[in-house]
Short mmCIF file of C-alpha atoms and ligand atoms in Angstrom, two decimals:
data_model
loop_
_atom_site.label_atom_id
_atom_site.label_comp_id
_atom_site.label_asym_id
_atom_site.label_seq_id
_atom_site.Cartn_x
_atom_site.Cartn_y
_atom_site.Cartn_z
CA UNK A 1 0.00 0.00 0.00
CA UNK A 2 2.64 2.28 0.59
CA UNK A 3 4.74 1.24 -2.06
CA UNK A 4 1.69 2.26 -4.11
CA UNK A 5 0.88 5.65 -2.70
CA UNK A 6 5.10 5.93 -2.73
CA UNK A 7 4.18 5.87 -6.60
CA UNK A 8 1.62 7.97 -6.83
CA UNK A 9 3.41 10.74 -4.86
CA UNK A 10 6.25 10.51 -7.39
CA UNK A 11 3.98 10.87 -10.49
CA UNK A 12 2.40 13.80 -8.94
CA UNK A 13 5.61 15.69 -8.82
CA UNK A 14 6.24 14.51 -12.33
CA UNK A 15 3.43 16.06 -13.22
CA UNK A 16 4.03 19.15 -11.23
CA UNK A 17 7.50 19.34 -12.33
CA UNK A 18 6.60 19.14 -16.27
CA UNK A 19 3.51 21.86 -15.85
CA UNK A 20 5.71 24.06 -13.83
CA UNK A 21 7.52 24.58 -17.33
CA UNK A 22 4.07 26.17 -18.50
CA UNK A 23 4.36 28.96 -15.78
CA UNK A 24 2.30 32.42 -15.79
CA UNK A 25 4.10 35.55 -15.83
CA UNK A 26 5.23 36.99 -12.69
CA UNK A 27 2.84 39.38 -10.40
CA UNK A 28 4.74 41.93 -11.66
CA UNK A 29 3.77 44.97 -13.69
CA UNK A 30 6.03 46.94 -15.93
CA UNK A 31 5.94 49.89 -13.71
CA UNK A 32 7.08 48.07 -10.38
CA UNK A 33 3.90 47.61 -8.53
CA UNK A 34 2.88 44.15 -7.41
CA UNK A 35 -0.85 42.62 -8.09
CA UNK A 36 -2.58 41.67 -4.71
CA UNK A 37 -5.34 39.13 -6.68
CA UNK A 38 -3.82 35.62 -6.46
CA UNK A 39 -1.70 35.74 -3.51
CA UNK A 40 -2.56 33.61 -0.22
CA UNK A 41 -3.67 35.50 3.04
CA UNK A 42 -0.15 34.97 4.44
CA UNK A 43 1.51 36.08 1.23
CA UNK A 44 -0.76 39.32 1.27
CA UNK A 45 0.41 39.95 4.51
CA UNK A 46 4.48 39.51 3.53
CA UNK A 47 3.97 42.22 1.04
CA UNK A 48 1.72 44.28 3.45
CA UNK A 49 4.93 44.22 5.66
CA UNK A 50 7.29 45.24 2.91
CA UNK A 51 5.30 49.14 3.73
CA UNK A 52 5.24 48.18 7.20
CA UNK A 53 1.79 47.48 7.97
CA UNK A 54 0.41 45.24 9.97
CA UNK A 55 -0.96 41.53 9.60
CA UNK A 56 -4.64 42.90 10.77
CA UNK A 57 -4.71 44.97 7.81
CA UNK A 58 -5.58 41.70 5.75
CA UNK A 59 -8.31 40.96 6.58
CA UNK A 60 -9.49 44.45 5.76
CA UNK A 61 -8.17 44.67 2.82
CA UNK A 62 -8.74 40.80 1.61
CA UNK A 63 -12.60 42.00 2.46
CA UNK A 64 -12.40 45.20 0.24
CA UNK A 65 -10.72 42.94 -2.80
CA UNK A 66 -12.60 39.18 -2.31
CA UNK A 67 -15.99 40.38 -1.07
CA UNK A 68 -16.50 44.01 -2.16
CA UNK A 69 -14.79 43.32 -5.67
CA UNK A 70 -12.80 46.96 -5.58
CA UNK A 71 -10.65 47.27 -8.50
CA UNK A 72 -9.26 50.86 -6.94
CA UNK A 73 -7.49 51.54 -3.19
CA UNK A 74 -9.76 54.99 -3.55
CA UNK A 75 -12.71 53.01 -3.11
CA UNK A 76 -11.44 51.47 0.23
CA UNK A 77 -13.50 53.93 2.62
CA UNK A 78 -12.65 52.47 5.88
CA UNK A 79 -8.73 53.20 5.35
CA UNK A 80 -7.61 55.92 6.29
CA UNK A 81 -6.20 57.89 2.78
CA UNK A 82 -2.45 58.08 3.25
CA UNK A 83 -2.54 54.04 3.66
CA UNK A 84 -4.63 54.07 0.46
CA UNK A 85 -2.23 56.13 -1.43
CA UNK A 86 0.69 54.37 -0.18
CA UNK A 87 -1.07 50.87 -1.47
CA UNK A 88 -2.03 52.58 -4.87
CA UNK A 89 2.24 53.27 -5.18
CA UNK A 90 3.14 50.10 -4.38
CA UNK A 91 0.52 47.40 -5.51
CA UNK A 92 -2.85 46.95 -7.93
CA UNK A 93 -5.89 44.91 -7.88
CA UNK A 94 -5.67 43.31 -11.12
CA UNK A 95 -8.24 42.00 -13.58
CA UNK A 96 -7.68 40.83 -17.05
CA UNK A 97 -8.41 42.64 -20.00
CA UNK A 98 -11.76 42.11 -21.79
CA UNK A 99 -10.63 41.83 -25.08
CA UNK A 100 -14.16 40.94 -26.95
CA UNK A 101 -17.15 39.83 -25.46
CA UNK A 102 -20.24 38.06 -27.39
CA UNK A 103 -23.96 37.56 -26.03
CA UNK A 104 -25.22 34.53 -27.56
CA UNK A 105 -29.05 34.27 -28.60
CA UNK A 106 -29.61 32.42 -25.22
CA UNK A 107 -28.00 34.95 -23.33
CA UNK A 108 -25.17 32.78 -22.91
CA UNK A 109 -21.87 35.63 -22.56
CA UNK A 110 -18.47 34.61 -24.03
CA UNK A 111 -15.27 36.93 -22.47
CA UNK A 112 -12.04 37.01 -24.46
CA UNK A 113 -9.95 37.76 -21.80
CA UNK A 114 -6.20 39.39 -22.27
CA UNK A 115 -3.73 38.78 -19.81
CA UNK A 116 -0.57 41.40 -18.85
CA UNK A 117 1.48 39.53 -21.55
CA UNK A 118 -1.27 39.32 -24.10
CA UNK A 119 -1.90 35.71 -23.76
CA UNK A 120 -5.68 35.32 -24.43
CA UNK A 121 -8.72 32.67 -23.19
CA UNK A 122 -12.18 32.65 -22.87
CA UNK A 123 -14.99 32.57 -20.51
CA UNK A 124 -18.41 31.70 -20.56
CA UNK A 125 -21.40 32.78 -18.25
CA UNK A 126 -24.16 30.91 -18.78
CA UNK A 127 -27.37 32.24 -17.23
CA UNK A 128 -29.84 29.04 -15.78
CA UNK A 129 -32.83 29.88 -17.82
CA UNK A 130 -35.71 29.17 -14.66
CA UNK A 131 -34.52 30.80 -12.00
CA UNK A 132 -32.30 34.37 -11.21
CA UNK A 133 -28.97 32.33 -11.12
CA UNK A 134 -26.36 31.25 -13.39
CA UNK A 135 -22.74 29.30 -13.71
CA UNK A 136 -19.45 30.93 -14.99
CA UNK A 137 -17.25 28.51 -17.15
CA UNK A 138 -13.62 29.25 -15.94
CA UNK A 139 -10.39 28.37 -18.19
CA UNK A 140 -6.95 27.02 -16.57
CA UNK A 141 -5.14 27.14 -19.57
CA UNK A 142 -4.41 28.90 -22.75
CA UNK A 143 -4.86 25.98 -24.96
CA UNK A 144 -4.37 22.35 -24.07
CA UNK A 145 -1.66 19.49 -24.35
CA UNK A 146 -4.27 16.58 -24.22
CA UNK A 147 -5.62 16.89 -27.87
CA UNK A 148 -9.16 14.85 -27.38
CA UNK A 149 -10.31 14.48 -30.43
CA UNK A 150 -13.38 15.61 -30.29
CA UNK A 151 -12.53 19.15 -28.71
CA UNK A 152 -11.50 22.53 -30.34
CA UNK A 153 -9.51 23.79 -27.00
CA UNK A 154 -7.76 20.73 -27.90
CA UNK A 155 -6.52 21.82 -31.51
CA UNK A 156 -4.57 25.13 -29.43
CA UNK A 157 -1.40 23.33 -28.65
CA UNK A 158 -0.83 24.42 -24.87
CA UNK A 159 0.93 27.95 -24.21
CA UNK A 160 0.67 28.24 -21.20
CA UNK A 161 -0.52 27.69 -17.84
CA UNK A 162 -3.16 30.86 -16.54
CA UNK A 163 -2.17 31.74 -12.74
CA UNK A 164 -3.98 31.93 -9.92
CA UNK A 165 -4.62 35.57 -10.37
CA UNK A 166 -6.05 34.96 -13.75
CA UNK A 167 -8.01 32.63 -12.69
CA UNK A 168 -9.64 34.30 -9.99
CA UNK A 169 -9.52 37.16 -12.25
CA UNK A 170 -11.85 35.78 -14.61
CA UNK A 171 -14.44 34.90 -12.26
CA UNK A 172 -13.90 38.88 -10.82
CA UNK A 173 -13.66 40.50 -14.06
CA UNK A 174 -17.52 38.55 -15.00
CA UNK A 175 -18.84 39.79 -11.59
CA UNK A 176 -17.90 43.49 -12.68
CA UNK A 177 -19.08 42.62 -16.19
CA UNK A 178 -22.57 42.09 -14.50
CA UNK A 179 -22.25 44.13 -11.82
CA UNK A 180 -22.64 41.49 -9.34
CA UNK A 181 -21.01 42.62 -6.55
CA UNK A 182 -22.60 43.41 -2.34
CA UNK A 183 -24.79 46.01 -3.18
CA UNK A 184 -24.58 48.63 -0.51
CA UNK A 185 -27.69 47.73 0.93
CA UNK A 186 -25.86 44.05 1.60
CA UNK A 187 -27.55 42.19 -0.84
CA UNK A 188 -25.30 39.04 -2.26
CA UNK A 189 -24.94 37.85 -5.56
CA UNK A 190 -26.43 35.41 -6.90
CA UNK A 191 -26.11 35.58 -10.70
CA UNK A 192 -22.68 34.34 -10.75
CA UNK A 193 -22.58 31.93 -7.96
CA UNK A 194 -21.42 28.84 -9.47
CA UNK A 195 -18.15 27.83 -10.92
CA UNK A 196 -17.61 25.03 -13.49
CA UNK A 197 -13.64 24.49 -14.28
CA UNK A 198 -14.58 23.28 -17.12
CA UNK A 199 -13.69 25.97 -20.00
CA UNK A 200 -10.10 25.80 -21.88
CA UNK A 201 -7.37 23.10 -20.57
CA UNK A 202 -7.19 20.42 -18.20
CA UNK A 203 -7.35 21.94 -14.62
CA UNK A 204 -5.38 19.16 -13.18
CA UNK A 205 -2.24 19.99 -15.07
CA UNK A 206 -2.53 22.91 -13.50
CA UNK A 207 -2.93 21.95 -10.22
CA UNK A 208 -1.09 23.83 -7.77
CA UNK A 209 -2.84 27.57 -9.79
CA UNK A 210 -6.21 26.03 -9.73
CA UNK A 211 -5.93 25.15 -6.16
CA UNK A 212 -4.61 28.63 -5.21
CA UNK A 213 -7.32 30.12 -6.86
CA UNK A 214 -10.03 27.95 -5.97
CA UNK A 215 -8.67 28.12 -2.14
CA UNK A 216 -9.08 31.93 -2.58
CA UNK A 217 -12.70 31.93 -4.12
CA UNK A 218 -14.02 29.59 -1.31
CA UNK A 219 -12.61 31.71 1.53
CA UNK A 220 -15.16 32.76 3.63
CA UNK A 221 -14.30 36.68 4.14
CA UNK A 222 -13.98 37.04 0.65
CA UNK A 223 -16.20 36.03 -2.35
CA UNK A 224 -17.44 32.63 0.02
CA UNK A 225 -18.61 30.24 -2.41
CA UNK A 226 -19.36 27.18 -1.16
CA UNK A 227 -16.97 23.61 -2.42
CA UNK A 228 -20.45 23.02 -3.15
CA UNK A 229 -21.09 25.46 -5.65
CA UNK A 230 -17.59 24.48 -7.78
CA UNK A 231 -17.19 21.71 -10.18
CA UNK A 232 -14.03 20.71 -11.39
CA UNK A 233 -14.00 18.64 -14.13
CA UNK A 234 -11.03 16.56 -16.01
CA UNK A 235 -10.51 14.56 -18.33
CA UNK A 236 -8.82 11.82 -15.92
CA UNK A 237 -5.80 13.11 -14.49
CA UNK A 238 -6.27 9.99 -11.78
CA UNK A 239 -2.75 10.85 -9.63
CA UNK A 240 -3.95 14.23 -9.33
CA UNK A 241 -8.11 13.48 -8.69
CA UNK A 242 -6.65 12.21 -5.11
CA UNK A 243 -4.69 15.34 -4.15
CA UNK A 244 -7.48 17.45 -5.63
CA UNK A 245 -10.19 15.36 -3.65
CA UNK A 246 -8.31 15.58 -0.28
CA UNK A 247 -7.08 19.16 -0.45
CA UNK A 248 -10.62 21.04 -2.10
CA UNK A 249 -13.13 18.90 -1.90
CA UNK A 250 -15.15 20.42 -4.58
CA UNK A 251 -17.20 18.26 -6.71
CA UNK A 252 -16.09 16.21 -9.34
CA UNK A 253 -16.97 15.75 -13.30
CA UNK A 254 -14.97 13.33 -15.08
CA UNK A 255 -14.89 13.37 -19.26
CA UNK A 256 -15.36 9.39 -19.74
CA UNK A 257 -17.36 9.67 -23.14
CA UNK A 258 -15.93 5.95 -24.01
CA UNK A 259 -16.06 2.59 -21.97
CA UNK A 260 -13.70 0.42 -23.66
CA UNK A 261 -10.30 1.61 -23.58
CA UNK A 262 -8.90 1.18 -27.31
CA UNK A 263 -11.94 3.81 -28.38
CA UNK A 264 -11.22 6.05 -25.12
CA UNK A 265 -7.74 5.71 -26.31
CA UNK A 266 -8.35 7.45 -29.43
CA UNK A 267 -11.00 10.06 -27.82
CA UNK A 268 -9.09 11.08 -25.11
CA UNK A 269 -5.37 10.27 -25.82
CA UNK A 270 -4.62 10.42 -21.77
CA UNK A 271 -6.49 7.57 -21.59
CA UNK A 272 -2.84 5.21 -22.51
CA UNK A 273 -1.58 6.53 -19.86
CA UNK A 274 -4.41 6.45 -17.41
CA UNK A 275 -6.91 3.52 -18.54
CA UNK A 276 -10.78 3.39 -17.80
CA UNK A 277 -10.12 1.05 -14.77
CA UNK A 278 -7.90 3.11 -12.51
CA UNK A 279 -10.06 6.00 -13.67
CA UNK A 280 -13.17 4.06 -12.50
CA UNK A 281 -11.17 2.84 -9.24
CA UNK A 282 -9.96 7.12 -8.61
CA UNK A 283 -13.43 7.89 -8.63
CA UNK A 284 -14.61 5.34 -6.15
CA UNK A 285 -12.18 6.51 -3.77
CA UNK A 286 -13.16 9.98 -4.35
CA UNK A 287 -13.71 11.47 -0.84
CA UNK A 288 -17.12 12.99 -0.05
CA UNK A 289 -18.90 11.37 -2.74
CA UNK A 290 -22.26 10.58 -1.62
CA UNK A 291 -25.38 9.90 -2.97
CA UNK A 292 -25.92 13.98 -2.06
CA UNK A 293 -22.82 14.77 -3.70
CA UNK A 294 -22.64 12.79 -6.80
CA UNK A 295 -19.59 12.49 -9.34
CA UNK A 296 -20.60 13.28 -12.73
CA UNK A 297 -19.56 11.25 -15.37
CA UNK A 298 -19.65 13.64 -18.65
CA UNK A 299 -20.53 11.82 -21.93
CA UNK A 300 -20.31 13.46 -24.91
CA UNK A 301 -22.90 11.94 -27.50
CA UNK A 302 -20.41 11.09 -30.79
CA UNK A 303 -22.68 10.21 -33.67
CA UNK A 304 -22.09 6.36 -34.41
CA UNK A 305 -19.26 6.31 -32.49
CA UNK A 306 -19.90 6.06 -28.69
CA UNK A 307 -23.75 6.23 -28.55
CA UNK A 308 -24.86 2.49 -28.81
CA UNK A 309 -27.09 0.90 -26.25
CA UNK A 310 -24.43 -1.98 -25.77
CA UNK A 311 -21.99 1.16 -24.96
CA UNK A 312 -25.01 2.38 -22.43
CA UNK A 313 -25.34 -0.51 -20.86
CA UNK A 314 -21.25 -0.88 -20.43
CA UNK A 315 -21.44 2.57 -18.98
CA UNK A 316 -23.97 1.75 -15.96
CA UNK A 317 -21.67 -1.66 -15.10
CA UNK A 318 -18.71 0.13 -14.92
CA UNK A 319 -19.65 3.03 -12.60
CA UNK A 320 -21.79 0.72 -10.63
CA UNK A 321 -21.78 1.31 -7.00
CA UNK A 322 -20.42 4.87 -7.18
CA UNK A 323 -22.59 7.60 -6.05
CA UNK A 324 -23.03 8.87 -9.68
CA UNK A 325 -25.08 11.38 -12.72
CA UNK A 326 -24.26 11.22 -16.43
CA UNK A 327 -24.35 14.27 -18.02
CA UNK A 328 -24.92 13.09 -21.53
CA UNK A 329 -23.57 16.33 -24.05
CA UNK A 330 -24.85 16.56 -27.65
CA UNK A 331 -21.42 17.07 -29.36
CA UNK A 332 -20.86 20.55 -30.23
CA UNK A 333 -19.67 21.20 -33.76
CA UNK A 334 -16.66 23.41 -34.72
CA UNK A 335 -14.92 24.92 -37.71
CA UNK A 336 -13.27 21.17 -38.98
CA UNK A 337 -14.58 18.84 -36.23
CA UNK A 338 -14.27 15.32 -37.05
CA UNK A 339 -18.10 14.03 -35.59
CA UNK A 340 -21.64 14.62 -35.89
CA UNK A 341 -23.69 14.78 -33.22
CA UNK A 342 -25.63 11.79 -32.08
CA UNK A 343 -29.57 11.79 -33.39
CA UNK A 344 -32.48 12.55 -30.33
CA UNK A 345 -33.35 9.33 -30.36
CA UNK A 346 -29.98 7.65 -30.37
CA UNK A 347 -29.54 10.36 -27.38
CA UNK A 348 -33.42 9.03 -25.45
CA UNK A 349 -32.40 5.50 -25.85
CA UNK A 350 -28.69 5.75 -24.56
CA UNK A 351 -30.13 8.02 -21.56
CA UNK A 352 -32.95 5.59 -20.45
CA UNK A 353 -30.48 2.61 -20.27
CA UNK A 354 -28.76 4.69 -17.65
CA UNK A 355 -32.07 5.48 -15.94
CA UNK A 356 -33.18 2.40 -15.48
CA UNK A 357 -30.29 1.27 -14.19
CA UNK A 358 -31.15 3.82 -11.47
CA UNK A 359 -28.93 6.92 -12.41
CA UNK A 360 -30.12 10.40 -13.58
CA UNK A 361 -29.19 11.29 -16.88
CA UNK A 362 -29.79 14.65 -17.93
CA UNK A 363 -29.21 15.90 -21.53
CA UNK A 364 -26.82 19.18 -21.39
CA UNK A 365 -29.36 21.49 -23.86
CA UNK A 366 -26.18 22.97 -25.77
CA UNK A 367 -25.88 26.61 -24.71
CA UNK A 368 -23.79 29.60 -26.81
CA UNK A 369 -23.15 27.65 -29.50
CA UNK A 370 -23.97 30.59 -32.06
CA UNK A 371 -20.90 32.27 -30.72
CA UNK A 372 -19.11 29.14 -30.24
CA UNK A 373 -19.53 29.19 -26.73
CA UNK A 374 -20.56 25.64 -26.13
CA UNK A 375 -18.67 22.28 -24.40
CA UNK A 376 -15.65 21.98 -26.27
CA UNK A 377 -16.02 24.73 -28.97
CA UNK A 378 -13.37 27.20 -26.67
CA UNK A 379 -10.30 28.59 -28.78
CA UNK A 380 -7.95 31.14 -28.85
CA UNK A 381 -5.55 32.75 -31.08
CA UNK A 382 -2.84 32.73 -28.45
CA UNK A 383 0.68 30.73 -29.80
CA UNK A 384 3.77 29.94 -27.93
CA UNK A 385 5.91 32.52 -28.19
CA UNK A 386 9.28 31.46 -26.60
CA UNK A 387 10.36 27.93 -26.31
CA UNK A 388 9.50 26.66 -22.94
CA UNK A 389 13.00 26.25 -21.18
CA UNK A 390 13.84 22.99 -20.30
CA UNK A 391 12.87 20.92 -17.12
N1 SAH B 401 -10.15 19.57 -19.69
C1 SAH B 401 -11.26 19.29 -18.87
C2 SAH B 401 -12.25 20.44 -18.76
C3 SAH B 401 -12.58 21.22 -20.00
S1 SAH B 401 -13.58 20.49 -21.21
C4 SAH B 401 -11.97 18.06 -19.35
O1 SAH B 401 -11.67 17.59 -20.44
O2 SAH B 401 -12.79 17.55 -18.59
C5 SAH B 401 -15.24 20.50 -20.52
C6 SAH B 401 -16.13 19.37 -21.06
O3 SAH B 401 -16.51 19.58 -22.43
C7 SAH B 401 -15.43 18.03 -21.02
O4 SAH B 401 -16.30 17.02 -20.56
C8 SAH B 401 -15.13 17.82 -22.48
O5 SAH B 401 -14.88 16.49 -22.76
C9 SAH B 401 -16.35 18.38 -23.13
N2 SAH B 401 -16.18 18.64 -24.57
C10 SAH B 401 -15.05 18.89 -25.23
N3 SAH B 401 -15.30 19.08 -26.56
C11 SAH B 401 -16.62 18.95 -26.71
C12 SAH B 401 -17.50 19.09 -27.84
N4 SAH B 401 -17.04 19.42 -29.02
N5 SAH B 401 -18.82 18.91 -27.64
C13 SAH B 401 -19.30 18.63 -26.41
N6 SAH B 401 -18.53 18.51 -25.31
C14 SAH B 401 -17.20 18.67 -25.46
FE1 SF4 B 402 -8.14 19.50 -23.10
FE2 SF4 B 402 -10.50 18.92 -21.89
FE3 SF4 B 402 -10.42 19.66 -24.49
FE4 SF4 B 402 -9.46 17.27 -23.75
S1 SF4 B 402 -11.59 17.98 -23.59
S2 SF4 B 402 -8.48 18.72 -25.17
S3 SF4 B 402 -8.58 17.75 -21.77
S4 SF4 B 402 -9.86 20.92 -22.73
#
């Protein structure tokens, strides 16, 4: 057993070691002044110290950033204004630029976000269509090494990795985009009050950025959303599910979309290195899953392809036991895109196998994709520009 999680430990910092290559730029601005979004509370109060102020000022100030969503010291009314001019010299509150955005005919929003070194990726907000709420679609990446067939992100070779800031920073930027911050009467916000990593890249090769960032969204004096409310979803990263189970404990959605491994092998190339049954096995062992807090099992509906009722019924033995949903997604199309999508009746037949085997199955109703804002249809323009240096 220890042998085993000896292993597992070692391909972890493999993994870490390789991403690490795929770095964000540093915190730094041209100018000299230092970004406050995207460091820890204990990293805010090093550079708080650096203009010799004291560790009770984070909280403040953490409160004025996370849970007000100020973008300006000015606007910091319960500091006295020398300290706020003295922060304004020395640091920012950073958001990303809003390079284009696009309102789809569902009122589904796309962002183009530009980072400081003009690195681009997108984010969706996708407004729930019954009730006042809605879930933003966060990137981790600016592109993607895993190349699933099926996926557009996946034709952007990776450039790099987004960093915590930018991360948070997309989620912050859509708030002010929607204006969805504490209104001063105290009112929260509830439009964009659920997260879903599940927009350009694979979160879990960027693990130790997500984490930061997702650590940072969940803390309870600052924007306080609920594990609950996030959803991280990969395409079956399994050394990494553990770590990202024990440490955040927000739920899970794993991309299966094949049970047999040679197909998964050619959908989702990871799968050679990380076959369907020590995916399965990750999941089972994924801590707080409950019949309350169900994995999701992401399927995306490949016309002819994956969509049989023998693959249906394949599905329900292999995930049998685990607290579970299948999200079954009618492929979205892109410019090139190898697949059609699966008929509505190839889609009704495939989901009632899974029912009656006692899980739900909901059909994702495709959202954005006028504006190519759908599952899968992300893509920037963004290249490498440097070689990455070596490892
Ligand atoms: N890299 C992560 C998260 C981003 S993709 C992952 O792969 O899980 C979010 C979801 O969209 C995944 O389930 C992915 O498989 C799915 N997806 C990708 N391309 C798609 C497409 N063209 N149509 C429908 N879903 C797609
Ligand atoms: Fe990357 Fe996910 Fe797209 Fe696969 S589906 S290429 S892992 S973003």
């Amino acid at each position: 057993m220890s042998a085993a999680l000896d292993l597992s430990e070692a391909e972890r910092s493999r993994i870490l070691a390789k991403t690490a290559r795929f770095a964000p730029p540093p915190a730094q601005l041209a100018d000299g002044r230092r970004d406050l979004v995207g460091l820890t509370r204990d990293e805010l109060a090093a550079e708080l110290a650096t203009i010799g102020e004291a560790p009770f000022r984070v909280k403040q100030i953490w409160h004025w950033i996370y849970h007000q969503g100020v973008t300006d010291f000015a606007g910091m009314s319960s500091i006295a204004r020398p300290l706020r001019e003295k922060l304004a010299q020395r640091f920012v509150i950073g958001r990303p630029d809003i390079a284009t955005q696009q309102t789809s005919s569902d009122d589904t929003r796309k962002f183009l976000f530009r980072f400081r070194d003009g690195q681009e990726a997108e984010t969706v907000y996708i407004p729930d269509r019954q009730e006042d709420r809605g879930a933003v679609c966060i990137s981790s990446q600016v592109g993607c090494t895993l190349a699933c067939r099926f996926c557009h992100t996946g034709t952007q070779a990776l450039v790099r990795n987004l960093g915590a800031a930018e991360i948070v920073g997309q989620f912050m930027a859509a708030r002010d985009a929607y204006g969805e911050w504490p209104s001063p009467k105290g009112e929260t916000p509830r439009l964009l009050s659920t997260i879903v990593l599940m927009g350009m890249g694979e979160p879990l090769y960027n693990y130790e950025n997500v984490a930061r960032a997702m650590t940072i969204i969940m803390d309870n004096e600052g924007i306080a959303l609920s594990r609950r409310r996030i959803t991280l979803s990969t395409s079956g990263v399994v050394p990494m599910m553990d770590r990202a189970g024990a440490e955040l404990g927000v739920n899970l959605a794993v991309s299966l979309h094949a049970v047999r491994d040679a197909l998964r092998d050619e959908l989702v190339p990871l799968n050679r290195k990380y076959p369907i049954a020590e995916l399965v096995a990750a999941c089972r062992r994924y801590p707080g899953a409950s019949n309350a807090r169900r994995i999701t099992f992401e399927y995306v509906m490949l016309r002819g392809i994956n969509d049989s009722l023998a693959d249906a019924r394949e599905l329900v033995r292999l995930i049998a036991g685990i607290p579970a949903k299948v999200n079954l997604i009618p492929f979205n199309p892109w410019p090139g895109s190898p697949y059609e999508t699966s008929s509505g009746n190839a889609i009704d037949r495939f989901a009632q196998v899974v029912m009656d085997a006692g899980y739900s199955a909901p059909v994702r109703t495709p959202r954005g994709r006028d504006i190519l804002a759908a599952c899968g249809q992300l893509r920037t323009e963004s290249r490498r520009q440097h070689a990455p240096p070596t490892a």
